[in-house]
XYZ file of C-alpha atoms in Angstrom:
303
model
C 91.238 181.631 97.005
C 88.132 179.649 96.117
C 90.198 176.514 95.869
C 91.428 176.893 99.450
C 87.909 177.549 100.697
C 86.525 174.396 99.053
C 89.289 172.088 100.273
C 87.999 171.690 103.868
C 84.511 170.912 102.540
C 85.903 168.232 100.235
C 87.876 166.719 103.108
C 84.787 166.622 105.315
C 82.818 164.905 102.552
C 85.520 162.268 102.208
C 85.500 161.726 105.961
C 81.718 161.325 105.992
C 81.927 158.859 103.114
C 84.598 156.874 104.963
C 82.480 156.827 108.134
C 79.445 155.618 106.187
C 81.418 152.772 104.631
C 82.856 151.821 108.048
C 79.464 151.980 109.778
C 78.475 148.329 109.030
C 81.757 147.153 110.538
C 81.277 149.246 113.677
C 77.687 148.007 114.030
C 78.926 144.442 113.651
C 81.570 144.901 116.330
C 79.084 146.467 118.741
C 76.060 144.207 118.240
C 77.661 140.925 117.124
C 80.951 140.917 119.066
C 81.066 143.325 122.018
C 77.377 143.034 122.851
C 77.309 139.242 123.232
C 80.628 139.344 125.104
C 79.228 141.765 127.687
C 76.031 139.713 128.024
C 78.020 136.498 128.449
C 80.013 138.040 131.304
C 76.743 138.770 133.075
C 75.311 135.321 132.319
C 78.458 133.651 133.664
C 77.486 134.941 137.113
C 73.930 133.629 136.951
C 71.998 130.400 137.030
C 70.108 130.460 133.756
C 68.479 127.503 132.006
C 66.972 129.313 129.003
C 63.519 129.123 130.572
C 62.781 131.781 133.142
C 64.872 134.682 134.307
C 68.592 134.474 135.137
C 69.290 134.293 138.882
C 72.457 135.991 140.081
C 74.794 133.585 141.940
C 78.068 135.526 141.897
C 81.195 133.487 141.219
C 79.603 130.100 141.961
C 79.953 128.950 138.346
C 83.686 129.636 138.432
C 84.084 127.890 141.782
C 82.190 124.890 140.416
C 84.868 124.390 137.754
C 87.422 123.194 140.318
C 85.254 120.172 141.204
C 83.972 119.388 137.711
C 85.505 116.057 136.697
C 84.169 116.204 133.135
C 85.680 119.656 132.691
C 89.072 118.278 133.704
C 88.598 115.417 131.253
C 87.690 117.811 128.432
C 90.819 119.863 129.132
C 92.939 116.718 129.129
C 91.482 115.581 125.792
C 91.783 119.044 124.246
C 95.394 119.576 125.290
C 96.308 116.153 123.884
C 94.513 117.079 120.672
C 96.401 120.379 120.435
C 99.855 119.209 121.551
C 99.922 116.279 119.119
C 97.708 117.460 116.265
C 99.032 120.976 115.677
C 102.763 120.095 115.315
C 101.972 117.099 113.096
C 99.750 119.196 110.832
C 102.390 121.936 110.565
C 105.163 119.444 109.843
C 103.153 117.754 107.094
C 102.118 121.115 105.638
C 105.728 122.337 105.540
C 106.989 119.073 104.039
C 104.496 119.127 101.184
C 105.041 122.849 100.632
C 108.773 122.211 100.177
C 108.045 119.387 97.728
C 105.574 121.443 95.711
C 107.976 124.377 95.681
C 110.478 122.334 93.655
C 108.626 123.110 90.433
C 106.325 120.088 90.293
C 104.346 119.847 87.085
C 100.665 120.540 87.624
C 101.367 122.601 90.736
C 97.980 124.311 90.628
C 96.226 120.939 90.556
C 98.153 119.492 93.506
C 97.777 122.715 95.466
C 94.008 122.584 95.005
C 93.809 118.884 95.899
C 95.765 119.307 99.128
C 93.844 122.442 100.089
C 90.423 120.907 99.445
C 90.133 118.994 102.774
C 90.553 122.283 104.686
C 87.380 123.620 103.072
C 85.292 120.699 104.341
C 87.073 120.053 107.651
C 84.183 121.253 109.798
C 81.402 119.808 107.682
C 79.015 117.129 108.907
C 79.681 115.060 105.784
C 83.389 114.700 106.582
C 82.587 113.679 110.154
C 80.159 111.017 108.934
C 82.723 109.840 106.390
C 85.362 109.573 109.106
C 83.049 107.431 111.248
C 82.549 105.101 108.306
C 86.257 104.938 107.426
C 87.285 104.043 110.994
C 84.176 102.035 111.814
C 83.993 98.302 112.479
C 83.428 97.549 108.776
C 85.393 100.551 107.502
C 88.064 100.807 104.871
C 90.846 101.014 107.488
C 90.055 97.503 108.723
C 89.736 96.304 105.139
C 93.202 97.619 104.234
C 94.629 96.167 107.461
C 93.262 92.778 106.395
C 95.281 92.964 103.167
C 98.435 92.942 105.311
C 97.281 90.079 107.493
C 96.084 92.249 110.380
C 92.735 90.934 111.532
C 90.984 94.003 112.950
C 87.617 93.539 111.249
C 84.849 94.218 113.733
C 86.977 96.621 115.754
C 85.655 100.193 115.681
C 88.480 102.681 115.967
C 86.063 105.495 116.809
C 84.272 103.270 119.320
C 87.382 102.319 121.277
C 88.312 104.729 124.123
C 92.008 104.076 123.470
C 91.931 105.041 119.785
C 88.940 107.381 119.337
C 90.841 110.593 120.090
C 93.619 109.555 117.701
C 91.119 109.353 114.840
C 90.161 112.969 115.597
C 93.827 113.970 115.666
C 94.342 112.248 112.318
C 91.354 114.139 110.914
C 92.908 117.397 112.102
C 96.249 116.529 110.511
C 94.453 115.660 107.260
C 93.157 119.236 107.035
C 96.591 120.823 106.691
C 95.872 122.564 103.387
C 95.534 126.166 104.557
C 98.863 126.037 106.411
C 100.495 124.451 103.377
C 99.343 127.289 101.115
C 100.788 129.857 103.528
C 104.081 127.941 103.731
C 104.202 127.699 99.958
C 103.783 131.452 99.637
C 106.564 131.968 102.182
C 108.938 129.630 100.350
C 108.544 131.743 97.229
C 109.971 134.686 99.198
C 113.158 132.950 100.378
C 116.100 134.675 98.599
C 117.810 132.280 96.221
C 121.189 133.853 96.940
C 121.033 132.334 100.426
C 120.856 128.850 98.920
C 123.641 129.683 96.476
C 125.891 130.987 99.250
C 125.250 127.937 101.436
C 125.942 125.631 98.490
C 129.306 127.327 97.959
C 130.070 126.653 101.625
C 129.403 122.963 101.054
C 125.949 122.688 102.597
C 123.782 119.780 101.413
C 119.994 119.907 100.920
C 119.186 118.939 104.508
C 121.577 121.536 105.902
C 120.094 124.171 103.612
C 116.634 123.270 104.864
C 117.659 123.460 108.537
C 119.873 126.561 108.358
C 118.291 128.564 105.528
C 114.697 127.559 104.854
C 113.487 127.076 108.420
C 115.035 130.273 109.889
C 113.603 132.386 107.085
C 110.192 130.765 107.531
C 110.061 131.124 111.326
C 107.636 134.110 111.213
C 105.275 132.044 109.061
C 105.736 128.987 111.283
C 104.904 131.170 114.264
C 101.759 132.512 112.579
C 100.542 129.033 111.622
C 101.338 127.757 115.107
C 99.304 130.448 116.860
C 96.364 130.111 114.480
C 96.526 126.328 114.698
C 96.343 126.378 118.488
C 93.421 128.818 118.497
C 91.493 126.839 115.878
C 92.180 123.531 117.630
C 90.746 124.770 120.916
C 87.610 125.774 119.018
C 87.179 122.371 117.375
C 83.576 121.261 117.724
C 81.947 119.853 114.589
C 84.420 117.007 114.088
C 84.146 115.728 117.660
C 80.371 116.237 117.693
C 79.745 114.186 114.542
C 82.315 111.455 115.182
C 81.104 110.881 118.755
C 77.432 111.455 118.003
C 77.423 114.515 120.248
C 78.270 112.533 123.392
C 82.048 112.930 123.505
C 82.254 109.173 123.895
C 83.195 106.512 124.264
C 83.696 107.240 127.971
C 84.417 110.921 127.238
C 87.542 110.026 125.250
C 86.606 112.550 122.525
C 85.065 115.161 124.821
C 86.894 118.229 123.541
C 86.351 121.510 125.366
C 84.019 123.147 122.840
C 81.794 120.061 122.805
C 81.549 120.130 126.597
C 80.537 123.793 126.506
C 77.841 122.903 123.980
C 76.558 120.077 126.178
C 76.289 122.412 129.149
C 74.499 125.100 127.142
C 72.150 123.047 124.973
C 72.236 119.552 126.466
C 69.886 118.085 129.046
C 71.049 120.483 131.764
C 70.709 123.656 129.645
C 73.000 125.379 132.124
C 73.621 128.487 130.063
C 75.221 130.389 132.948
C 77.833 127.701 133.528
C 78.453 127.414 129.778
C 79.127 131.172 129.633
C 81.665 130.809 132.441
C 83.315 127.934 130.559
C 83.489 130.156 127.507
C 85.431 132.775 129.425
C 87.740 130.110 130.796
C 88.474 129.170 127.194
C 89.233 132.816 126.394
C 91.660 132.867 129.319
C 93.393 129.637 128.271
C 93.795 130.688 124.647
C 94.942 134.164 125.705
C 97.601 132.760 128.039
C 98.891 130.289 125.451
C 99.000 132.989 122.780
C 100.848 135.307 125.140
C 103.374 132.582 125.948
C 103.885 131.954 122.257
C 104.645 135.621 121.676
C 106.946 135.668 124.702
C 109.012 132.654 123.627
C 108.929 133.659 119.953
C 111.704 136.153 120.706
C 114.063 133.220 121.127
C 113.381 131.397 117.860
C 111.516 133.640 115.401
C 113.843 135.566 113.090
C 112.627 138.596 111.174
C 114.284 140.284 108.226
C 115.719 143.070 110.351
């Protein structure tokens, strides 16, 4: 009987221990996530310039968005960055994952080398390096000169027509994390599927299209959603490459950089920046929802 009497006490102790261990997470959600989100909703309806008290203006910040030309430009630049950069990065990541999955010698070394750029993608050093590589006297112009292309003196990051493409190329270069996920997924593809398709006369390309890709569609979907979300949050690369201006002529003014300029630039319009932040939440939420909606037509799960 004593055993049955002590059991509820032991259960309650375990529950208290679990609550204590979960307490830091709950405090983080409340004070670091939910708290700032609630405050930002309030600030988005005020005129607040960091100095002085916020002044309530209702929905004026949201109405202002419809006539903000630079906001429209930042959306245009960001959507171009996402629509071109994300598919290219995923395609390159999948291609290299397939190659590395063929039993390449020194797999661990190559996997580390390809993953390394992802670790430094948002660093200031990489942004400075990229400005030097695509600058007027950079290595890109030097290599072009070897092939008889005289582009010395032309700054790729200083030309409005090419600046955004250097940022897209930088995004594609940081494909390592997606590649690692693809590589893990390729290890889970049943070999009997390849054997059965080979017996039916399928070549390597047909096996890739009709076996590898369908099995990997859940992983492709995951990388696609995460890639879109991360691309909309891109800030450090555009900030460093453009010197914080989004130039030349706002050709690299991605959305996150524009929000930063509104919040901490010369205007210090924190209320408007908060409203822009919630517009970003809405855009990312809608795109993610659409991805989940259309995923029913092309993502294939094991069941």
